[in-house]
């Protein structure tokens, strides 16, 4: 069945029936091409989507104070809840085995100036571990460290765009900037993937901020990072017990909706993962549809090919072609065409995807790609179904009596 | 060479059954040139198709060169056709995307003859029918007579025991018909057994024996004095 002579016969037939060859080849190549590109675009969409969430760490719980709306344990309603340093210490003590790190955050806006340049920036007073929570990337110098906290130093870390705004071409490192009346030394410049706003911020030690504000120990919000191995369920449980713990400590009614607010990033992450999953499902569905359409296309062409060749097959049978060789001729021809064009389509698709790269970022498609195994698998499926689609009419054609086939004008 | 006894064949047409051949007894010796004549519907083409193993008989027996032809599966029938029989059709039935030479070589391909030998043989038979210079031409570039000569060369290429021709001149004008008959006579002169189905008396007269069929039975079976086609060419 696979002798050199057979192949020669097949090549000749293919060469001399260019339209037929082109039609079936084109269908398969186009099917695979669209499949690969669609699937790649889907993956690109998911990439973009995930990059939205990569800006910050995903194991965070934010705790904000509020104003109570219910009286509780002798306290009146309408009381403003405030956090202080001891709250963080207590949380760390009680939940140490679930936590990776904690950090306070005190946010203040205000005019920041260097020489003649000035602008309004929000200044965040934080602990060193805030770098991990925000995924701050240092470009120059260093981030805050424990000595800064202990000594309440007047050191500041400025964003890339802050440096650009205030210093222009100058290097900010080691220069002093004025933050709401106090002079801070720039010891580091950072960048952040979260966009321009995130690079227009200034970080200072929270202890320094507290010193400036009349040596208070109050903090705006608490950021608690749990161990990632807790998983989604563990994070929710921690979230609940943290809630109970703080309410107890601050005398807030368990029913009070306004006393404190807890935002758990894990929850949003879960939703985003579900969304990405649905996206992937839709992409898979569309891609699957493309393959089905390709299979139907090649089946149609095979039926047409066999129909068109009925007379020729009748002649061949009259000249001594056995049913096996008739089926073999049709099948090998179709498999050969679908294999070659399938892989051509696949390679064109993959090279198209890799040439896009970042170019389609405006359409929310980043780095579209397709798993090689997936692409080859889809191609093979199409080839197999093309062969199957060819086999059924070929078998029927092989069974037609030559006399009937020859009568068929 | 061919031995047929009590051959019956009927076709089912819906609920009716059409009895086409009603007991044919008929034999052909090696080297004969037989014309099977009859009006349309007489069963002459059916007889030829059964002889050519393109159709199956219902009743009776058929021996070809001493081999009983019955209960053949498709593969066996194909092999016998390839080995024993050469076909010439009214509508030529050349494969239109193959050149004259490739058409002639096709039965040899199914005999698993090597490519080179195939081409040599094909050229040899094309030369015999006088079309060697046309070897590379496609059927669409040939005239009707040339196409039929290519078809005859193709039928001869497999070196069959019997050559079966179904109205070989049916689609040709009389001058071309005589040329084709001249060729057939020459092939017969070399000792080949040939059966021709025709309804043209002048073509039948160029054979050595005429079998008249009517309504599925043999009306008349007589040897005649052959008219040489070359006289008319």
Coordinates of C-alpha atoms in Angstrom, one line a residue:
Chain A
X1 CA 0.0 0.0 0.0
X2 CA 2.9 2.3 0.7
X3 CA 5.2 1.4 -2.2
X4 CA 7.0 4.1 -4.1
X5 CA 4.8 3.4 -7.1
X6 CA 1.7 4.1 -5.2
X7 CA 3.0 7.4 -3.9
X8 CA 4.0 8.4 -7.5
X9 CA 0.5 7.6 -8.7
X10 CA -0.9 9.7 -5.8
X11 CA 1.5 12.7 -6.5
X12 CA 0.5 12.6 -10.1
X13 CA -3.2 12.7 -9.3
X14 CA -2.6 15.5 -6.9
X15 CA -0.6 17.5 -9.3
X16 CA -3.1 17.1 -12.1
X17 CA -6.1 18.0 -10.1
X18 CA -4.9 21.3 -8.7
X19 CA -8.3 22.8 -7.9
X20 CA -9.4 19.7 -6.0
X21 CA -6.1 19.6 -4.1
X22 CA -6.3 23.3 -3.4
X23 CA -9.9 23.2 -2.1
X24 CA -9.3 20.4 0.4
X25 CA -5.9 21.7 1.4
X26 CA -7.2 25.2 1.8
X27 CA -10.1 24.1 4.0
X28 CA -7.8 22.2 6.3
X29 CA -5.1 24.9 6.4
X30 CA -7.7 27.6 7.1
X31 CA -9.4 25.5 9.8
X32 CA -6.2 24.9 11.7
X33 CA -5.0 28.5 11.1
X34 CA -8.2 29.9 12.6
X35 CA -8.1 27.4 15.4
X36 CA -4.5 28.3 16.3
X37 CA -5.0 32.1 16.1
X38 CA -8.3 32.0 18.0
X39 CA -6.9 29.9 20.7
X40 CA -3.8 32.0 20.9
X41 CA -5.9 35.2 21.2
X42 CA -7.9 33.6 24.0
X43 CA -4.7 32.8 25.8
X44 CA -3.6 36.4 25.2
X45 CA -6.8 37.7 26.7
X46 CA -6.3 35.6 29.7
X47 CA -2.7 36.9 30.0
X48 CA -3.9 40.5 29.9
X49 CA -6.6 39.7 32.4
X50 CA -4.2 38.1 34.8
X51 CA -1.7 40.9 34.5
X52 CA -4.4 43.2 36.0
X53 CA -4.1 41.3 39.2
X54 CA -0.4 40.8 39.3
X55 CA 0.2 44.4 40.3
X56 CA -0.3 43.7 44.0
X57 CA 0.3 40.7 46.2
X58 CA -2.7 38.4 46.3
X59 CA -2.5 37.1 49.8
X60 CA -3.6 40.4 51.5
X61 CA -6.4 41.3 53.9
X62 CA -7.0 45.0 54.4
X63 CA -8.7 46.3 57.6
X64 CA -10.2 49.8 57.7
X65 CA -11.7 51.5 60.7
X66 CA -15.3 52.9 60.5
X67 CA -17.8 54.5 62.7
X68 CA -20.1 52.3 64.8
X69 CA -23.8 52.4 64.2
X70 CA -24.9 50.2 67.2
X71 CA -24.3 50.6 70.9
X72 CA -22.4 47.7 72.4
X73 CA -21.2 46.8 75.9
X74 CA -21.9 50.3 77.3
X75 CA -20.4 52.2 74.3
X76 CA -22.7 54.5 72.4
X77 CA -23.2 54.2 68.7
X78 CA -21.5 56.7 66.4
X79 CA -18.1 56.1 67.9
X80 CA -15.1 56.5 65.5
X81 CA -12.9 53.4 65.6
X82 CA -9.2 54.0 65.5
X83 CA -6.3 51.5 65.1
X84 CA -2.9 51.9 66.7
X85 CA 0.4 50.1 66.7
X86 CA -0.7 47.7 69.5
X87 CA -3.5 46.3 67.2
X88 CA -0.9 45.1 64.7
X89 CA 1.2 43.6 67.5
X90 CA -1.8 41.8 68.9
X91 CA -2.8 40.5 65.5
X92 CA 0.7 39.2 64.9
X93 CA 0.8 37.6 68.3
X94 CA -2.6 35.9 68.0
X95 CA -2.4 34.8 64.3
X96 CA 1.4 34.3 64.0
X97 CA 1.1 30.9 62.5
X98 CA -1.2 32.1 59.6
X99 CA 0.6 35.3 58.8
X100 CA 3.5 36.1 56.5
X101 CA 3.8 39.8 57.4
X102 CA 1.8 42.8 58.5
X103 CA 2.2 46.5 57.9
X104 CA 0.3 49.6 58.9
X105 CA -0.4 52.3 56.3
X106 CA -1.0 56.0 57.0
X107 CA -1.9 57.9 53.9
X108 CA -1.6 61.7 53.7
X109 CA -1.8 64.0 50.7
X110 CA 0.1 67.2 50.5
X111 CA 2.4 69.5 48.6
X112 CA 5.9 68.1 48.0
X113 CA 8.6 70.3 46.6
X114 CA 12.2 70.3 45.5
X115 CA 13.8 73.6 44.8
X116 CA 11.3 75.4 42.5
X117 CA 9.3 72.4 41.5
X118 CA 6.4 71.3 43.6
X119 CA 3.4 69.0 43.2
X120 CA 0.7 67.2 45.3
X121 CA 1.5 63.6 46.0
X122 CA 0.0 61.1 48.4
X123 CA 2.6 60.0 50.9
X124 CA 2.2 56.6 52.5
X125 CA 3.8 55.9 55.9
X126 CA 4.4 52.2 56.0
X127 CA 6.6 49.4 57.5
X128 CA 9.4 47.8 55.3
X129 CA 7.2 44.7 54.5
X130 CA 4.8 47.0 52.6
X131 CA 7.2 46.6 49.7
X132 CA 6.0 43.0 49.3
X133 CA 2.3 43.9 49.6
X134 CA 2.6 46.5 46.9
X135 CA 5.2 44.6 44.8
X136 CA 7.3 47.8 44.7
X137 CA 10.3 47.4 42.5
X138 CA 13.4 49.4 43.4
X139 CA 15.2 51.1 40.6
X140 CA 17.7 53.0 42.6
X141 CA 18.8 52.9 46.3
X142 CA 16.9 50.9 48.8
X143 CA 13.5 50.5 50.4
X144 CA 12.7 51.4 54.0
X145 CA 14.3 49.0 56.6
X146 CA 13.8 48.3 60.3
X147 CA 16.4 50.9 61.3
X148 CA 14.3 53.6 59.6
X149 CA 11.4 52.4 61.6
X150 CA 13.3 52.2 64.9
X151 CA 15.2 55.5 64.5
X152 CA 12.2 57.3 62.9
X153 CA 14.5 58.5 60.1
X154 CA 13.4 61.2 57.7
X155 CA 14.1 59.0 54.7
X156 CA 11.8 58.8 51.7
X157 CA 11.3 56.5 48.7
X158 CA 9.9 58.3 45.7
X159 CA 8.2 56.9 42.6
X160 CA 9.7 57.0 39.2
X161 CA 7.3 59.7 38.0
X162 CA 7.9 61.8 41.2
X163 CA 11.6 61.9 40.4
X164 CA 10.7 62.8 36.8
X165 CA 8.3 65.6 37.9
X166 CA 10.4 67.2 40.5
X167 CA 14.0 66.5 39.5
X168 CA 13.7 66.4 35.7
X169 CA 17.0 65.2 34.4
X170 CA 18.6 65.4 37.8
X171 CA 19.2 62.4 40.0
X172 CA 16.9 62.4 43.1
X173 CA 19.2 60.1 45.1
X174 CA 20.5 61.8 48.3
X175 CA 18.6 65.1 47.6
X176 CA 16.2 66.5 50.2
X177 CA 12.6 67.1 49.4
X178 CA 10.0 69.0 51.4
X179 CA 7.0 67.0 52.4
X180 CA 4.4 69.1 54.1
X181 CA 7.0 71.2 55.8
X182 CA 9.5 68.5 56.8
X183 CA 12.7 67.8 54.9
X184 CA 13.1 64.1 53.8
X185 CA 16.1 62.6 52.2
X186 CA 15.5 60.5 49.0
X187 CA 17.1 57.2 49.6
X188 CA 15.4 55.2 46.8
X189 CA 13.4 55.4 43.6
X190 CA 10.9 52.7 42.7
X191 CA 8.7 51.6 39.8
X192 CA 5.4 49.8 40.0
X193 CA 3.5 47.8 37.4
X194 CA 0.2 49.2 38.6
X195 CA 0.3 52.2 36.3
X196 CA 1.2 55.9 36.5
X197 CA -0.8 56.6 39.7
X198 CA 1.2 54.1 41.6
X199 CA 4.5 55.7 40.5
X200 CA 3.4 59.1 41.8
X201 CA 3.6 58.1 45.5
X202 CA 6.1 58.6 48.3
X203 CA 6.9 56.1 51.0
X204 CA 8.2 57.1 54.4
X205 CA 8.5 55.2 57.7
X206 CA 5.3 55.1 59.6
X207 CA 7.0 55.9 62.9
X208 CA 8.3 59.1 61.4
X209 CA 4.8 60.1 60.3
X210 CA 3.5 59.3 63.8
X211 CA 6.3 61.5 65.3
X212 CA 5.4 64.4 63.1
X213 CA 1.8 64.0 64.1
X214 CA 2.4 64.8 67.7
X215 CA 4.0 61.5 68.5
X216 CA 0.7 59.6 68.1
X217 CA 0.5 55.8 67.7
X218 CA -2.6 55.8 65.5
X219 CA -2.6 54.1 62.1
X220 CA -5.1 54.4 59.2
X221 CA -5.4 50.9 58.1
X222 CA -3.9 47.5 58.7
X223 CA -2.6 45.3 56.0
X224 CA -2.3 41.6 56.9
X225 CA -0.6 39.2 54.5
X226 CA -1.5 35.5 55.1
X227 CA 0.6 32.5 54.1
X228 CA -0.3 31.6 50.5
X229 CA -0.6 27.9 51.5
X230 CA -3.8 28.7 53.4
X231 CA -5.6 28.8 50.1
X232 CA -8.9 30.4 49.5
X233 CA -10.9 28.6 52.2
X234 CA -8.1 29.3 54.8
X235 CA -8.0 32.9 53.8
X236 CA -11.8 33.3 54.3
X237 CA -11.6 31.6 57.7
X238 CA -8.7 33.9 58.8
X239 CA -10.7 36.8 57.5
X240 CA -13.7 35.7 59.8
X241 CA -11.6 35.1 62.9
X242 CA -9.7 38.4 62.4
X243 CA -13.0 40.1 62.2
X244 CA -14.2 38.6 65.5
X245 CA -10.9 39.3 67.1
X246 CA -10.9 43.0 66.3
X247 CA -14.5 43.5 67.1
X248 CA -14.0 42.0 70.5
X249 CA -10.9 44.1 71.1
X250 CA -12.5 47.3 70.0
X251 CA -15.9 46.7 71.5
X252 CA -17.8 46.6 68.2
X253 CA -21.1 44.7 68.0
X254 CA -20.8 41.6 65.8
X255 CA -23.9 42.8 64.0
X256 CA -22.5 46.3 63.3
X257 CA -22.0 46.7 59.5
X258 CA -20.0 50.0 59.8
X259 CA -17.6 49.5 62.7
X260 CA -14.8 48.0 60.6
X261 CA -14.3 47.0 57.1
X262 CA -12.3 44.0 55.9
X263 CA -11.3 43.6 52.2
X264 CA -9.9 40.2 51.3
X265 CA -7.9 40.1 48.1
X266 CA -8.4 36.4 48.0
X267 CA -12.1 36.9 47.3
X268 CA -11.4 39.1 44.3
X269 CA -8.7 36.7 43.1
X270 CA -11.1 33.8 43.3
X271 CA -13.6 35.7 41.2
X272 CA -10.9 36.7 38.7
X273 CA -9.8 33.1 38.4
X274 CA -13.4 32.1 37.8
X275 CA -13.7 34.8 35.1
X276 CA -10.5 33.6 33.5
X277 CA -11.8 30.1 33.6
X278 CA -15.0 31.1 31.9
X279 CA -13.0 33.0 29.3
X280 CA -10.9 29.9 28.7
X281 CA -14.1 27.8 28.3
X282 CA -15.5 30.2 25.7
X283 CA -12.2 30.2 23.8
X284 CA -12.2 26.4 23.9
X285 CA -15.8 26.3 22.7
X286 CA -15.1 28.6 19.8
X287 CA -11.9 26.7 18.9
X288 CA -13.8 23.4 19.1
X289 CA -16.4 24.8 16.8
X290 CA -13.8 25.8 14.4
X291 CA -12.4 22.3 14.3
X292 CA -15.9 20.9 13.8
X293 CA -16.5 23.3 11.0
X294 CA -13.1 22.2 9.5
X295 CA -14.2 18.6 9.8
X296 CA -17.5 19.3 8.1
X297 CA -15.7 21.2 5.4
X298 CA -13.2 18.5 4.6
X299 CA -16.0 15.8 4.7
X300 CA -18.0 17.8 2.2
X301 CA -15.0 18.0 -0.1
X302 CA -14.2 14.3 0.3
X303 CA -17.8 13.4 -0.6
X304 CA -17.6 15.7 -3.6
X305 CA -14.2 14.3 -4.6
X306 CA -15.4 10.7 -4.6
X307 CA -18.6 11.7 -6.5
X308 CA -16.5 13.5 -9.1
X309 CA -14.2 10.5 -9.4
X310 CA -16.9 7.8 -9.6
X311 CA -16.4 7.3 -13.3
X312 CA -12.6 7.3 -13.0
X313 CA -12.9 4.8 -10.2
X314 CA -15.2 2.7 -12.4
X315 CA -12.6 2.7 -15.2
X316 CA -9.9 1.8 -12.8
X317 CA -12.0 -1.1 -11.5
X318 CA -12.7 -2.3 -15.0
X319 CA -8.9 -2.2 -15.6
X320 CA -8.3 -4.4 -12.5
X321 CA -8.2 -2.1 -9.5
X322 CA -9.2 -4.0 -6.4
X323 CA -11.6 -2.4 -3.9
X324 CA -8.6 -2.1 -1.5
X325 CA -6.5 -0.2 -3.9
X326 CA -9.4 2.1 -4.8
X327 CA -9.9 3.0 -1.1
X328 CA -6.2 3.2 -0.6
X329 CA -5.8 5.7 -3.5
X330 CA -8.5 8.0 -2.2
X331 CA -7.5 7.7 1.5
X332 CA -3.7 8.2 0.9
X333 CA -4.4 11.2 -1.3
X334 CA -6.7 12.8 1.3
X335 CA -4.4 12.1 4.2
X336 CA -1.5 13.4 2.4
X337 CA -3.2 16.6 1.4
X338 CA -4.7 17.2 4.9
X339 CA -1.4 16.4 6.7
X340 CA 0.7 18.7 4.6
X341 CA -1.9 21.6 4.6
X342 CA -2.8 21.0 8.2
X343 CA 0.8 21.5 9.3
X344 CA 1.3 24.4 7.0
X345 CA -1.8 26.1 8.5
X346 CA -0.5 25.3 12.0
X347 CA 2.9 26.7 11.3
X348 CA 1.5 29.9 9.7
X349 CA -0.9 30.3 12.7
X350 CA 1.9 29.8 15.2
X351 CA 4.2 32.2 13.5
X352 CA 1.4 34.8 13.2
X353 CA 0.8 34.5 16.9
X354 CA 4.5 34.9 17.8
X355 CA 4.8 37.9 15.5
X356 CA 1.9 39.6 17.3
X357 CA 3.6 39.5 20.7
X358 CA 2.9 42.8 22.4
X359 CA 1.4 44.5 19.3
X360 CA -2.2 43.8 20.1
X361 CA -2.0 45.0 23.7
X362 CA -4.5 47.8 22.9
X363 CA -7.0 45.1 22.2
X364 CA -6.3 43.4 25.6
X365 CA -4.3 40.6 23.9
X366 CA -0.9 40.1 25.4
X367 CA 1.6 37.5 24.2
X368 CA -0.9 35.3 22.4
X369 CA 0.4 31.7 22.3
X370 CA -0.9 28.2 21.9
X371 CA 0.4 25.1 23.5
X372 CA 2.4 23.1 20.9
X373 CA 0.7 19.8 22.0
X374 CA -2.7 21.4 21.6
X375 CA -1.9 22.7 18.1
X376 CA -0.5 19.4 16.9
X377 CA -3.3 17.5 18.6
X378 CA -6.0 19.6 16.8
X379 CA -4.2 19.1 13.5
X380 CA -4.0 15.3 14.0
X381 CA -7.7 15.3 14.9
X382 CA -8.6 17.1 11.7
X383 CA -6.4 14.7 9.7
X384 CA -8.0 11.7 11.3
X385 CA -11.5 13.0 10.7
X386 CA -10.6 14.0 7.2
X387 CA -9.4 10.4 6.6
X388 CA -12.6 9.0 8.2
X389 CA -14.7 11.4 6.1
X390 CA -12.9 10.2 3.0
X391 CA -13.1 6.5 4.0
X392 CA -16.9 6.3 4.1
X393 CA -17.5 7.6 0.6
X394 CA -14.4 5.8 -0.7
X395 CA -15.7 2.5 0.6
X396 CA -19.0 3.1 -1.0
X397 CA -17.2 4.0 -4.3
X398 CA -15.1 0.8 -4.1
X399 CA -18.3 -1.2 -3.7
X400 CA -20.1 0.4 -6.8
X401 CA -20.1 -2.1 -9.6
X402 CA -17.9 -0.7 -12.4
X403 CA -20.8 -1.1 -14.8
X404 CA -22.8 1.3 -12.7
X405 CA -19.9 3.7 -12.4
X406 CA -19.2 3.7 -16.1
X407 CA -22.8 4.4 -17.0
X408 CA -22.6 7.4 -14.8
X409 CA -21.9 10.2 -17.3
Chain B
X1 CA -11.9 -20.0 -24.4
X2 CA -15.4 -18.9 -23.3
X3 CA -18.0 -21.4 -22.4
X4 CA -21.5 -20.3 -21.3
X5 CA -24.3 -22.7 -20.4
X6 CA -27.9 -21.9 -19.7
X7 CA -27.2 -18.3 -18.7
X8 CA -30.1 -16.4 -17.0
X9 CA -30.1 -12.8 -15.9
X10 CA -32.9 -10.6 -14.6
X11 CA -33.0 -7.1 -13.2
X12 CA -35.3 -6.0 -10.5
X13 CA -37.1 -2.9 -11.5
X14 CA -39.1 -2.0 -8.4
X15 CA -41.6 -4.8 -7.9
X16 CA -41.2 -6.0 -11.4
X17 CA -38.5 -8.3 -12.5
X18 CA -37.1 -7.8 -16.0
X19 CA -35.8 -11.1 -17.4
X20 CA -33.1 -10.0 -19.8
X21 CA -31.2 -13.2 -20.6
X22 CA -33.3 -16.3 -20.9
X23 CA -31.0 -19.2 -21.2
X24 CA -28.0 -18.4 -23.4
X25 CA -25.7 -21.2 -24.5
X26 CA -22.6 -19.9 -26.2
X27 CA -18.9 -20.7 -26.6
X28 CA -16.0 -18.9 -28.2
X29 CA -12.8 -20.5 -29.4
X30 CA -9.4 -18.9 -29.2
X31 CA -8.7 -16.5 -32.0
X32 CA -12.3 -15.8 -32.9
X33 CA -13.7 -12.4 -33.8
X34 CA -17.4 -12.5 -32.8
X35 CA -20.0 -9.8 -33.3
X36 CA -23.0 -9.8 -30.9
X37 CA -25.9 -8.1 -32.6
X38 CA -29.4 -7.2 -31.6
X39 CA -31.7 -4.3 -31.2
X40 CA -31.6 -2.3 -28.0
X41 CA -33.1 -4.3 -25.1
X42 CA -32.1 -7.6 -26.7
X43 CA -29.6 -8.2 -23.8
X44 CA -26.4 -7.9 -25.8
X45 CA -24.8 -5.4 -23.4
X46 CA -25.8 -7.4 -20.4
X47 CA -24.2 -10.5 -21.9
X48 CA -21.0 -8.6 -22.5
X49 CA -21.0 -7.2 -19.0
X50 CA -21.4 -10.7 -17.6
X51 CA -18.6 -11.9 -19.8
X52 CA -16.5 -9.0 -18.6
X53 CA -17.3 -9.8 -14.9
X54 CA -18.7 -6.3 -14.6
X55 CA -22.0 -7.9 -13.7
X56 CA -23.0 -11.2 -12.1
X57 CA -25.1 -14.0 -13.6
X58 CA -28.2 -15.3 -11.9
X59 CA -28.2 -18.9 -13.2
X60 CA -26.0 -21.1 -15.4
X61 CA -22.3 -21.4 -15.6
X62 CA -19.5 -19.4 -17.2
X63 CA -16.0 -20.7 -17.7
X64 CA -13.2 -18.4 -19.0
X65 CA -10.1 -20.2 -20.2
X66 CA -11.0 -23.2 -18.1
X67 CA -11.6 -21.1 -14.9
X68 CA -15.2 -21.2 -13.6
X69 CA -16.3 -17.7 -13.0
X70 CA -18.7 -17.7 -10.1
X71 CA -19.1 -16.4 -6.6
X72 CA -16.3 -13.9 -7.1
X73 CA -15.7 -11.3 -4.5
X74 CA -14.7 -7.9 -5.7
X75 CA -11.0 -8.4 -5.2
X76 CA -11.0 -11.7 -7.1
X77 CA -13.1 -10.2 -9.9
X78 CA -10.7 -7.3 -10.1
X79 CA -7.8 -9.6 -10.4
X80 CA -9.5 -11.8 -13.1
X81 CA -10.5 -8.7 -15.0
X82 CA -7.0 -7.5 -14.9
X83 CA -5.5 -10.8 -16.0
X84 CA -8.0 -12.1 -18.5
X85 CA -9.9 -9.2 -20.0
X86 CA -9.4 -6.0 -21.9
X87 CA -12.3 -3.6 -22.3
X88 CA -13.1 -1.1 -25.1
X89 CA -16.1 1.1 -24.4
X90 CA -18.4 3.2 -26.7
X91 CA -17.5 6.4 -24.8
X92 CA -13.8 5.5 -24.7
X93 CA -13.6 5.9 -20.9
X94 CA -10.1 7.3 -20.8
X95 CA -9.0 9.0 -17.6
X96 CA -9.0 12.7 -18.7
X97 CA -6.2 13.9 -16.6
X98 CA -3.7 11.3 -17.6
X99 CA -1.8 11.4 -20.9
X100 CA -2.3 8.7 -23.6
X101 CA 0.7 6.8 -22.4
X102 CA -0.4 6.9 -18.7
X103 CA -3.8 5.7 -19.7
X104 CA -2.3 2.7 -21.6
X105 CA 0.0 2.0 -18.7
X106 CA -2.8 2.0 -16.1
X107 CA -3.8 -1.8 -16.3
X108 CA -0.1 -2.6 -15.9
X109 CA 0.1 -0.5 -12.8
X110 CA -2.6 -2.8 -11.3
X111 CA -0.6 -5.8 -12.5
X112 CA 2.3 -4.4 -10.3
X113 CA 4.5 -4.0 -13.3
X114 CA 7.5 -1.7 -12.6
X115 CA 7.3 1.9 -13.8
X116 CA 9.9 1.7 -16.5
X117 CA 8.6 -1.5 -18.0
X118 CA 5.1 0.0 -17.9
X119 CA 6.2 2.9 -19.9
X120 CA 8.0 0.8 -22.4
X121 CA 5.0 -1.5 -22.9
X122 CA 2.6 1.4 -23.1
X123 CA 4.8 3.0 -25.9
X124 CA 4.9 -0.3 -27.7
X125 CA 1.2 -0.7 -27.8
X126 CA 0.6 3.0 -28.6
X127 CA 3.0 2.4 -31.5
X128 CA 0.9 -0.5 -32.6
X129 CA -2.2 1.7 -32.9
X130 CA -0.1 4.3 -34.6
X131 CA -0.2 6.9 -31.9
X132 CA 3.4 6.9 -30.6
X133 CA 3.8 10.6 -31.3
X134 CA 0.7 11.3 -29.3
X135 CA 1.9 9.6 -26.1
X136 CA 2.2 12.7 -24.1
X137 CA -1.1 14.2 -25.1
X138 CA -4.2 14.3 -22.9
X139 CA -7.4 12.6 -24.2
X140 CA -9.0 16.1 -24.6
X141 CA -6.3 16.8 -27.3
X142 CA -7.2 13.7 -29.3
X143 CA -9.9 13.1 -31.9
X144 CA -12.6 10.5 -31.3
X145 CA -10.9 7.9 -33.4
X146 CA -7.6 8.5 -31.7
X147 CA -9.2 8.2 -28.3
X148 CA -10.7 4.8 -29.2
X149 CA -7.3 3.7 -30.5
X150 CA -5.7 4.7 -27.2
X151 CA -8.5 2.7 -25.4
X152 CA -7.7 -0.3 -27.6
X153 CA -4.0 0.0 -26.8
X154 CA -4.9 0.2 -23.1
X155 CA -7.1 -2.9 -23.4
X156 CA -4.2 -4.7 -25.2
X157 CA -1.5 -3.6 -22.8
X158 CA -2.5 -6.0 -20.2
X159 CA -2.2 -8.8 -22.8
X160 CA -5.6 -10.2 -22.0
X161 CA -7.1 -13.5 -23.1
X162 CA -10.2 -11.9 -24.5
X163 CA -10.9 -8.4 -25.7
X164 CA -14.4 -7.1 -25.1
X165 CA -15.7 -4.2 -27.1
X166 CA -19.0 -2.6 -26.3
X167 CA -20.1 -0.6 -29.4
X168 CA -16.5 0.5 -30.1
X169 CA -17.6 2.4 -33.1
X170 CA -20.8 3.8 -31.7
X171 CA -19.5 7.3 -31.2
X172 CA -17.4 7.5 -34.4
X173 CA -18.2 8.4 -38.0
X174 CA -18.0 5.6 -40.6
X175 CA -14.5 6.4 -41.9
X176 CA -13.1 6.4 -38.4
X177 CA -15.2 3.4 -37.6
X178 CA -13.5 1.4 -40.4
X179 CA -10.1 2.5 -39.2
X180 CA -10.9 1.3 -35.8
X181 CA -12.3 -2.0 -37.2
X182 CA -9.2 -2.4 -39.3
X183 CA -7.1 -2.1 -36.1
X184 CA -9.3 -4.6 -34.4
X185 CA -9.0 -7.1 -37.3
X186 CA -5.2 -6.7 -37.3
X187 CA -5.2 -7.5 -33.5
X188 CA -7.4 -10.5 -34.2
X189 CA -5.0 -11.6 -37.0
X190 CA -2.3 -11.9 -34.3
X191 CA -4.4 -14.5 -32.6
X192 CA -6.3 -12.5 -30.0
X193 CA -9.9 -13.4 -29.2
X194 CA -12.3 -10.5 -29.6
X195 CA -16.0 -10.0 -28.9
X196 CA -17.8 -7.0 -30.2
X197 CA -21.2 -5.8 -29.3
X198 CA -22.7 -3.7 -32.1
X199 CA -26.0 -3.0 -33.8
X200 CA -24.4 -1.8 -37.1
X201 CA -24.6 -4.6 -39.7
X202 CA -21.5 -3.3 -41.7
X203 CA -19.4 -3.5 -38.5
X204 CA -20.7 -7.0 -37.7
X205 CA -19.8 -8.1 -41.3
X206 CA -16.2 -7.3 -40.5
X207 CA -16.2 -10.0 -37.9
X208 CA -15.8 -13.7 -38.5
X209 CA -19.0 -14.8 -36.7
X210 CA -22.3 -13.1 -35.9
X211 CA -24.5 -14.0 -32.9
X212 CA -28.0 -12.5 -33.1
X213 CA -29.7 -11.9 -29.9
X214 CA -33.4 -11.1 -29.6
X215 CA -35.4 -10.8 -26.3
X216 CA -32.8 -12.5 -24.3
X217 CA -32.2 -15.6 -26.4
X218 CA -29.8 -16.4 -29.3
X219 CA -31.8 -16.1 -32.5
X220 CA -29.0 -17.0 -34.9
X221 CA -25.3 -17.9 -34.6
X222 CA -23.5 -18.1 -37.9
X223 CA -20.0 -18.0 -39.2
X224 CA -19.5 -15.5 -42.1
X225 CA -17.0 -14.5 -44.6
X226 CA -15.1 -11.6 -43.1
X227 CA -15.2 -8.2 -44.9
X228 CA -11.7 -6.6 -44.5
X229 CA -12.1 -3.0 -43.2
X230 CA -8.9 -2.1 -45.0
X231 CA -10.9 -2.1 -48.3
X232 CA -12.8 0.9 -47.1
X233 CA -10.0 2.9 -45.5

